[in-house]
Tab-separated table of C-alpha atoms and ligand atoms in Angstrom:
chain	number	residue	atom	x	y	z
A	1	MET	CA	-5.511	3.919	26.112
A	2	ARG	CA	-7.977	2.790	23.464
A	3	ALA	CA	-7.070	0.474	20.606
A	4	ALA	CA	-8.832	-1.467	17.867
A	5	LEU	CA	-8.171	-5.172	18.390
A	6	LEU	CA	-8.861	-8.098	16.101
A	7	HIS	CA	-9.995	-11.098	18.147
A	8	GLY	CA	-10.270	-13.245	15.019
A	9	PRO	CA	-11.641	-12.975	11.487
A	10	GLY	CA	-14.663	-10.660	11.498
A	11	ASP	CA	-14.297	-9.879	15.213
A	12	LEU	CA	-13.117	-6.268	15.677
A	13	ARG	CA	-13.426	-4.652	19.124
A	14	VAL	CA	-12.349	-1.273	20.446
A	15	GLU	CA	-11.002	-1.783	23.957
A	16	GLU	CA	-9.203	-0.085	26.782
A	17	VAL	CA	-5.707	-1.623	26.940
A	18	ALA	CA	-2.475	-0.999	28.846
A	19	GLU	CA	-0.259	1.807	27.547
A	20	PRO	CA	2.287	0.291	25.158
A	21	GLU	CA	5.943	0.100	26.130
A	22	GLY	CA	8.798	0.069	23.679
A	23	GLU	CA	11.798	1.961	22.374
A	24	VAL	CA	9.699	4.922	21.195
A	25	VAL	CA	6.030	5.665	21.907
A	26	VAL	CA	4.176	7.561	19.185
A	27	ARG	CA	0.865	9.340	19.730
A	28	VAL	CA	-1.099	8.404	16.578
A	29	THR	CA	-2.615	11.363	14.766
A	30	ALA	CA	-3.716	9.701	11.519
A	31	ALA	CA	-3.741	6.092	10.358
A	32	THR	CA	-4.982	5.286	6.877
A	33	ALA	CA	-6.600	1.982	5.942
A	34	CYS	CA	-6.132	-0.128	2.829
A	35	GLY	CA	-7.282	-3.362	1.223
A	36	THR	CA	-4.929	-5.343	3.459
A	37	ASP	CA	-6.807	-4.095	6.539
A	38	VAL	CA	-10.109	-5.117	4.931
A	39	LYS	CA	-8.605	-8.563	4.228
A	40	MET	CA	-7.307	-8.803	7.825
A	41	LEU	CA	-10.743	-7.985	9.213
A	42	ARG	CA	-12.574	-10.424	6.932
A	43	HIS	CA	-10.209	-13.371	6.805
A	44	GLY	CA	-7.480	-12.804	9.396
A	45	HIS	CA	-3.783	-12.915	8.436
A	46	ARG	CA	-0.768	-14.989	9.443
A	47	VAL	CA	1.134	-11.934	10.758
A	48	LEU	CA	-1.710	-11.222	13.211
A	49	GLU	CA	-1.573	-14.468	15.152
A	50	PRO	CA	-1.877	-15.019	18.075
A	51	TYR	CA	-5.128	-13.082	18.626
A	52	PRO	CA	-6.164	-10.611	19.926
A	53	ALA	CA	-3.958	-8.494	17.681
A	54	ARG	CA	-3.548	-4.807	16.934
A	55	PHE	CA	-3.473	-3.781	13.277
A	56	GLY	CA	-3.147	-0.716	11.071
A	57	HIS	CA	0.164	-0.263	9.215
A	58	GLU	CA	-0.082	3.212	7.622
A	59	THR	CA	0.540	5.344	10.681
A	60	ALA	CA	1.612	8.921	11.363
A	61	GLY	CA	1.887	10.766	14.636
A	62	VAL	CA	4.058	12.548	17.177
A	63	ARG	CA	6.920	11.069	19.208
A	64	GLU	CA	6.058	11.303	22.896
A	65	ASP	CA	9.723	11.809	23.846
A	66	THR	CA	10.838	14.492	21.359
A	67	GLY	CA	7.601	15.904	19.911
A	68	GLU	CA	8.864	15.173	16.391
A	69	ARG	CA	6.305	14.471	13.643
A	70	VAL	CA	6.937	10.959	12.319
A	71	LEU	CA	5.700	8.371	9.902
A	72	VAL	CA	5.812	4.949	11.541
A	73	GLY	CA	7.231	2.615	8.906
A	74	ASP	CA	5.470	-0.759	8.979
A	75	SER	CA	8.609	-2.886	8.925
A	76	VAL	CA	12.240	-3.056	9.917
A	77	ALA	CA	14.487	-5.302	7.849
A	78	CYS	CA	17.174	-7.286	9.721
A	79	GLY	CA	20.093	-6.061	7.620
A	80	ALA	CA	21.889	-9.402	7.919
A	81	CYS	CA	20.005	-12.052	5.904
A	82	PRO	CA	20.966	-12.854	2.263
A	83	PRO	CA	18.341	-10.543	0.605
A	84	CYS	CA	19.229	-7.697	3.001
A	85	ARG	CA	22.935	-8.156	2.238
A	86	ALA	CA	22.091	-8.170	-1.487
A	87	GLY	CA	20.422	-4.749	-1.157
A	88	ARG	CA	16.846	-6.033	-1.299
A	89	PRO	CA	15.525	-5.322	2.223
A	90	GLN	CA	11.897	-5.669	1.088
A	91	LEU	CA	12.603	-9.424	0.816
A	92	CYS	CA	14.097	-9.679	4.319
A	93	ARG	CA	13.734	-13.194	5.758
A	94	ALA	CA	13.543	-11.908	9.345
A	95	MET	CA	11.388	-8.811	8.970
A	96	THR	CA	10.019	-7.136	12.093
A	97	TRP	CA	6.489	-6.001	11.229
A	98	VAL	CA	5.188	-2.925	13.040
A	99	LEU	CA	1.400	-3.093	13.307
A	100	GLY	CA	-1.034	-1.271	15.587
A	101	GLY	CA	-1.736	2.132	14.050
A	102	PHE	CA	-5.429	1.879	14.877
A	103	ALA	CA	-4.820	2.921	18.487
A	104	GLU	CA	-4.190	6.087	20.448
A	105	LEU	CA	-0.549	5.141	21.048
A	106	ILE	CA	1.906	2.768	19.399
A	107	ALA	CA	5.293	1.583	20.676
A	108	VAL	CA	7.831	1.104	17.911
A	109	PRO	CA	11.534	0.514	17.249
A	110	ALA	CA	13.301	3.808	16.454
A	111	ALA	CA	14.531	2.215	13.216
A	112	ALA	CA	10.930	2.219	11.915
A	113	LEU	CA	10.555	6.003	12.106
A	114	HIS	CA	10.794	8.590	9.316
A	115	ALA	CA	10.650	12.365	9.804
A	116	ILE	CA	7.606	13.943	8.132
A	117	PRO	CA	8.617	16.850	5.867
A	118	ASP	CA	7.333	20.276	6.953
A	119	GLY	CA	3.965	21.176	5.513
A	120	LEU	CA	2.803	17.607	4.909
A	121	ALA	CA	-0.328	16.728	6.915
A	122	PHE	CA	-0.388	13.550	9.016
A	123	ALA	CA	-3.022	11.836	6.829
A	124	GLY	CA	-0.909	12.526	3.748
A	125	ALA	CA	2.224	11.246	5.502
A	126	ALA	CA	0.469	7.986	6.438
A	127	MET	CA	-0.090	7.357	2.727
A	128	ALA	CA	3.688	7.260	2.198
A	129	GLU	CA	3.522	3.556	3.134
A	130	PRO	CA	1.383	2.409	0.160
A	131	LEU	CA	2.980	5.038	-2.097
A	132	ALA	CA	6.427	3.635	-1.245
A	133	ALA	CA	5.269	0.204	-2.437
A	134	CYS	CA	4.248	1.889	-5.720
A	135	VAL	CA	7.613	3.692	-5.942
A	136	HIS	CA	9.223	0.269	-5.550
A	137	ALA	CA	6.950	-1.315	-8.194
A	138	VAL	CA	7.763	1.430	-10.696
A	139	ALA	CA	11.488	0.955	-9.964
A	140	ARG	CA	11.077	-2.752	-10.825
A	141	ALA	CA	10.364	-1.599	-14.405
A	142	ALA	CA	13.187	0.952	-14.550
A	143	SER	CA	14.963	-1.055	-17.257
A	144	SER	CA	11.963	-0.748	-19.587
A	145	ASP	CA	12.247	2.238	-21.917
A	146	ALA	CA	8.609	1.787	-23.025
A	147	ARG	CA	6.966	5.119	-23.617
A	148	ASP	CA	3.572	3.598	-23.167
A	149	ALA	CA	2.323	1.976	-19.947
A	150	GLY	CA	-0.945	0.328	-18.931
A	151	VAL	CA	-2.224	-0.002	-15.357
A	152	LEU	CA	-4.832	-2.623	-14.562
A	153	GLY	CA	-7.026	-1.564	-11.635
A	154	GLY	CA	-8.053	1.884	-10.424
A	155	GLY	CA	-7.934	1.339	-6.672
A	156	THR	CA	-5.710	3.653	-4.650
A	157	MET	CA	-2.605	1.601	-5.556
A	158	GLY	CA	-3.455	1.652	-9.266
A	159	LEU	CA	-4.042	5.400	-9.133
A	160	MET	CA	-0.732	5.976	-7.316
A	161	LEU	CA	1.101	3.800	-9.875
A	162	ALA	CA	-0.508	5.717	-12.741
A	163	ARG	CA	0.550	9.036	-11.197
A	164	LEU	CA	4.155	7.895	-10.680
A	165	LEU	CA	4.349	6.654	-14.284
A	166	VAL	CA	2.970	9.998	-15.528
A	167	LEU	CA	5.667	11.751	-13.467
A	168	GLU	CA	8.272	9.543	-15.238
A	169	GLY	CA	7.068	10.934	-18.553
A	170	ARG	CA	5.323	7.773	-19.706
A	171	ASP	CA	2.076	7.731	-21.651
A	172	VAL	CA	-0.251	6.045	-19.153
A	173	THR	CA	-3.566	4.250	-19.682
A	174	LEU	CA	-5.437	2.992	-16.603
A	175	ALA	CA	-8.224	0.429	-16.896
A	176	ASP	CA	-11.078	0.160	-14.409
A	177	ARG	CA	-14.737	-0.721	-14.820
A	178	HIS	CA	-15.852	2.103	-12.464
A	179	ALA	CA	-16.375	5.440	-14.249
A	180	GLU	CA	-15.613	7.330	-10.988
A	181	ARG	CA	-12.152	5.747	-10.775
A	182	ARG	CA	-11.485	6.434	-14.452
A	183	ALA	CA	-12.247	10.109	-13.739
A	184	GLN	CA	-9.763	10.039	-10.825
A	185	ALA	CA	-7.093	8.566	-13.132
A	186	GLU	CA	-7.712	11.280	-15.708
A	187	ALA	CA	-7.334	13.943	-13.012
A	188	MET	CA	-3.874	12.457	-12.338
A	189	GLY	CA	-2.797	12.832	-15.941
A	190	ALA	CA	-3.533	9.344	-17.249
A	191	ARG	CA	-5.905	8.199	-19.978
A	192	ALA	CA	-8.642	5.909	-18.653
A	193	VAL	CA	-10.507	3.045	-20.308
A	194	PRO	CA	-12.796	0.198	-19.178
A	195	ALA	CA	-10.337	-2.492	-20.384
A	196	LEU	CA	-6.672	-2.452	-21.464
A	197	ALA	CA	-5.521	-2.949	-25.043
A	198	ARG	CA	-1.852	-4.012	-25.527
A	199	HIS	CA	1.000	-2.165	-23.838
A	200	GLU	CA	4.778	-2.457	-23.698
A	201	LEU	CA	4.710	-2.031	-19.940
A	202	VAL	CA	1.830	-3.373	-17.829
A	203	PHE	CA	1.217	-2.985	-14.078
A	204	GLU	CA	-1.314	-5.228	-12.348
A	205	ALA	CA	-2.862	-3.590	-9.253
A	206	VAL	CA	-5.891	-5.737	-8.481
A	207	GLY	CA	-4.603	-8.854	-6.736
A	208	ARG	CA	-6.840	-11.514	-8.266
A	209	PRO	CA	-5.826	-14.445	-10.503
A	210	GLU	CA	-8.025	-13.246	-13.375
A	211	ALA	CA	-6.294	-9.841	-13.225
A	212	TRP	CA	-2.859	-11.484	-13.382
A	213	ARG	CA	-3.999	-13.330	-16.505
A	214	ALA	CA	-5.485	-10.112	-17.932
A	215	ALA	CA	-2.139	-8.359	-17.354
A	216	VAL	CA	-0.359	-11.000	-19.439
A	217	ALA	CA	-3.087	-10.759	-22.112
A	218	ALA	CA	-2.536	-6.970	-22.260
A	219	ALA	CA	1.210	-7.315	-22.893
A	220	ALA	CA	2.631	-6.395	-26.302
A	221	PRO	CA	5.497	-8.540	-27.680
A	222	GLY	CA	8.630	-7.972	-25.585
A	223	ALA	CA	6.637	-6.272	-22.812
A	224	THR	CA	7.479	-6.038	-19.129
A	225	ILE	CA	4.689	-6.959	-16.700
A	226	VAL	CA	4.886	-5.947	-13.036
A	227	LEU	CA	2.557	-7.803	-10.672
A	228	VAL	CA	1.786	-5.526	-7.726
A	229	GLY	CA	-1.499	-6.880	-6.319
A	230	GLY	CA	-1.083	-9.782	-3.911
A	231	CYS	CA	-3.487	-12.679	-4.472
A	232	PRO	CA	-4.909	-14.632	-1.514
A	233	GLY	CA	-2.349	-17.043	0.037
A	234	GLY	CA	-1.953	-20.349	-1.789
A	235	THR	CA	-3.518	-19.083	-5.026
A	236	GLU	CA	-2.195	-20.514	-8.292
A	237	VAL	CA	-2.539	-18.826	-11.662
A	238	ALA	CA	-2.469	-20.565	-15.049
A	239	LEU	CA	-0.733	-18.417	-17.687
A	240	PRO	CA	-0.541	-19.036	-21.446
A	241	THR	CA	2.887	-20.363	-22.433
A	242	GLY	CA	2.677	-18.998	-26.004
A	243	PRO	CA	3.149	-15.270	-25.352
A	244	LEU	CA	5.455	-15.882	-22.351
A	245	HIS	CA	7.824	-17.786	-24.654
A	246	TYR	CA	7.377	-16.440	-28.208
A	247	ASP	CA	6.815	-12.812	-27.154
A	248	GLU	CA	9.613	-12.904	-24.541
A	249	LEU	CA	7.397	-11.421	-21.857
A	250	ASP	CA	9.278	-10.261	-18.800
A	251	VAL	CA	7.070	-10.959	-15.759
A	252	ARG	CA	8.195	-9.470	-12.439
A	253	GLY	CA	6.760	-9.419	-8.956
A	254	ALA	CA	6.861	-6.271	-6.836
A	255	PHE	CA	6.532	-6.444	-3.072
A	256	HIS	CA	6.848	-3.881	-0.302
A	257	HIS	CA	9.564	-1.210	-0.215
A	258	SER	CA	12.878	-0.096	1.264
A	259	ARG	CA	13.457	2.729	3.766
A	260	ALA	CA	14.772	4.954	0.970
A	261	GLU	CA	11.577	4.349	-1.022
A	262	VAL	CA	9.476	5.441	1.976
A	263	ASP	CA	11.471	8.684	2.201
A	264	ARG	CA	11.068	9.192	-1.552
A	265	ALA	CA	7.281	8.740	-1.157
A	266	LEU	CA	7.196	11.299	1.690
A	267	ALA	CA	9.060	13.792	-0.507
A	268	LEU	CA	6.650	13.261	-3.426
A	269	LEU	CA	3.650	13.817	-1.137
A	270	ALA	CA	5.196	16.896	0.495
A	271	ALA	CA	5.980	18.416	-2.920
A	272	GLY	CA	2.402	17.822	-4.088
A	273	ALA	CA	3.636	15.652	-6.977
A	274	VAL	CA	1.201	13.028	-5.694
A	275	ASP	CA	-1.988	14.671	-4.422
A	276	TRP	CA	-2.918	12.725	-1.279
A	277	ARG	CA	-6.141	14.718	-0.838
A	278	ALA	CA	-7.444	13.161	-4.070
A	279	LEU	CA	-7.038	9.754	-2.394
A	280	ALA	CA	-8.304	10.588	1.108
A	281	GLY	CA	-11.803	9.516	2.089
A	282	GLU	CA	-13.825	10.020	5.244
A	283	THR	CA	-12.148	10.479	8.619
A	284	VAL	CA	-13.501	8.210	11.356
A	285	GLY	CA	-12.703	7.523	15.004
A	286	LEU	CA	-11.761	4.057	16.282
A	287	ASP	CA	-15.436	3.289	16.875
A	288	GLY	CA	-16.227	3.966	13.210
A	289	LEU	CA	-13.373	1.841	11.819
A	290	GLY	CA	-15.188	-1.505	11.567
A	291	ALA	CA	-18.156	-0.064	9.703
A	292	ALA	CA	-15.895	1.953	7.389
A	293	LEU	CA	-13.810	-1.133	6.493
A	294	ARG	CA	-16.929	-3.232	5.877
A	295	ARG	CA	-18.540	-0.525	3.756
A	296	GLY	CA	-15.565	-0.348	1.390
A	297	SER	CA	-15.427	2.381	-1.205
A	298	GLY	CA	-18.080	1.944	-3.874
A	299	GLY	CA	-17.352	4.365	-6.700
A	300	GLU	CA	-14.255	6.466	-6.140
A	301	ALA	CA	-11.126	4.857	-4.702
A	302	ARG	CA	-10.394	6.632	-1.438
A	303	LYS	CA	-8.660	5.616	1.768
A	304	VAL	CA	-10.391	5.738	5.148
A	305	VAL	CA	-8.494	7.993	7.565
A	306	VAL	CA	-8.626	7.046	11.254
A	307	ASP	CA	-8.168	9.717	13.909
A	308	PRO	CA	-8.012	7.647	17.114
A	309	TRP	CA	-8.559	10.696	19.336
A	310	ARG	CA	-11.824	11.749	17.761
B	401	ZN	ZN1	-1.664	-0.763	3.361
B	402	ZN	ZN1	16.990	-9.284	6.417
């Protein structure tokens, strides 16, 4: 079978490899790409080593054994470590990561699979992975009764966050410097501006130190700030002590998701509450993946869809 393999940072090759063996083999129908894949291609990633490594973690397809349509979850928590026992599986200390969606077939543990609701297309189902991380991030702010929320960054994660906050009944303002992304946010029911004013609830969805600082600067007294975008490994951010202390800012990280949050994301996509088509970009085959990841999306924020059989 054919698979996209990373041989090291910047070195992506599509090769003929042995058919994978594992608990369940899934024939991949659609795998969507995200900023993490771009990062993996450019700089490599600790979870990829040793090379060559398969990648792609937003994967939908058909079980070879039963013919069932499934989303391949990108992780299986151990269920036994302290965070797992405390009900926070996204922080599992012994996580099994399931990578390799950019291939014709993928072998996975059965525990990673989720049934795709009827009527939801494979490309839409694949987006349940990033949407689940947004469902989790929004849940991290569940204790905030702020009516008004700001989202920093209009990439696909920022747009998904804005949509989920609109669905919660909050008054949402998304900030992005690209007019095309502001128009996408408005189509999802948010207000859109080039830069945030002050908000009682702020989500950061950029993943750069200056954006983390901007999120704190956009916080009203007593605000909750949820940091969703991961900065490059080892990054440190200097934050002003004044507002953190005197304004009692509540700063929270948000990482990954639980199984239940993935199922919730699938249900939202199937119901049309989150319009995956508004976030889907071009569909490419494996041979077009490298160029598509390097090109990035200029104006609108849209996810590359890989159909490995095309
Ligand atoms: Zn992703
Ligand atoms: Zn665990």
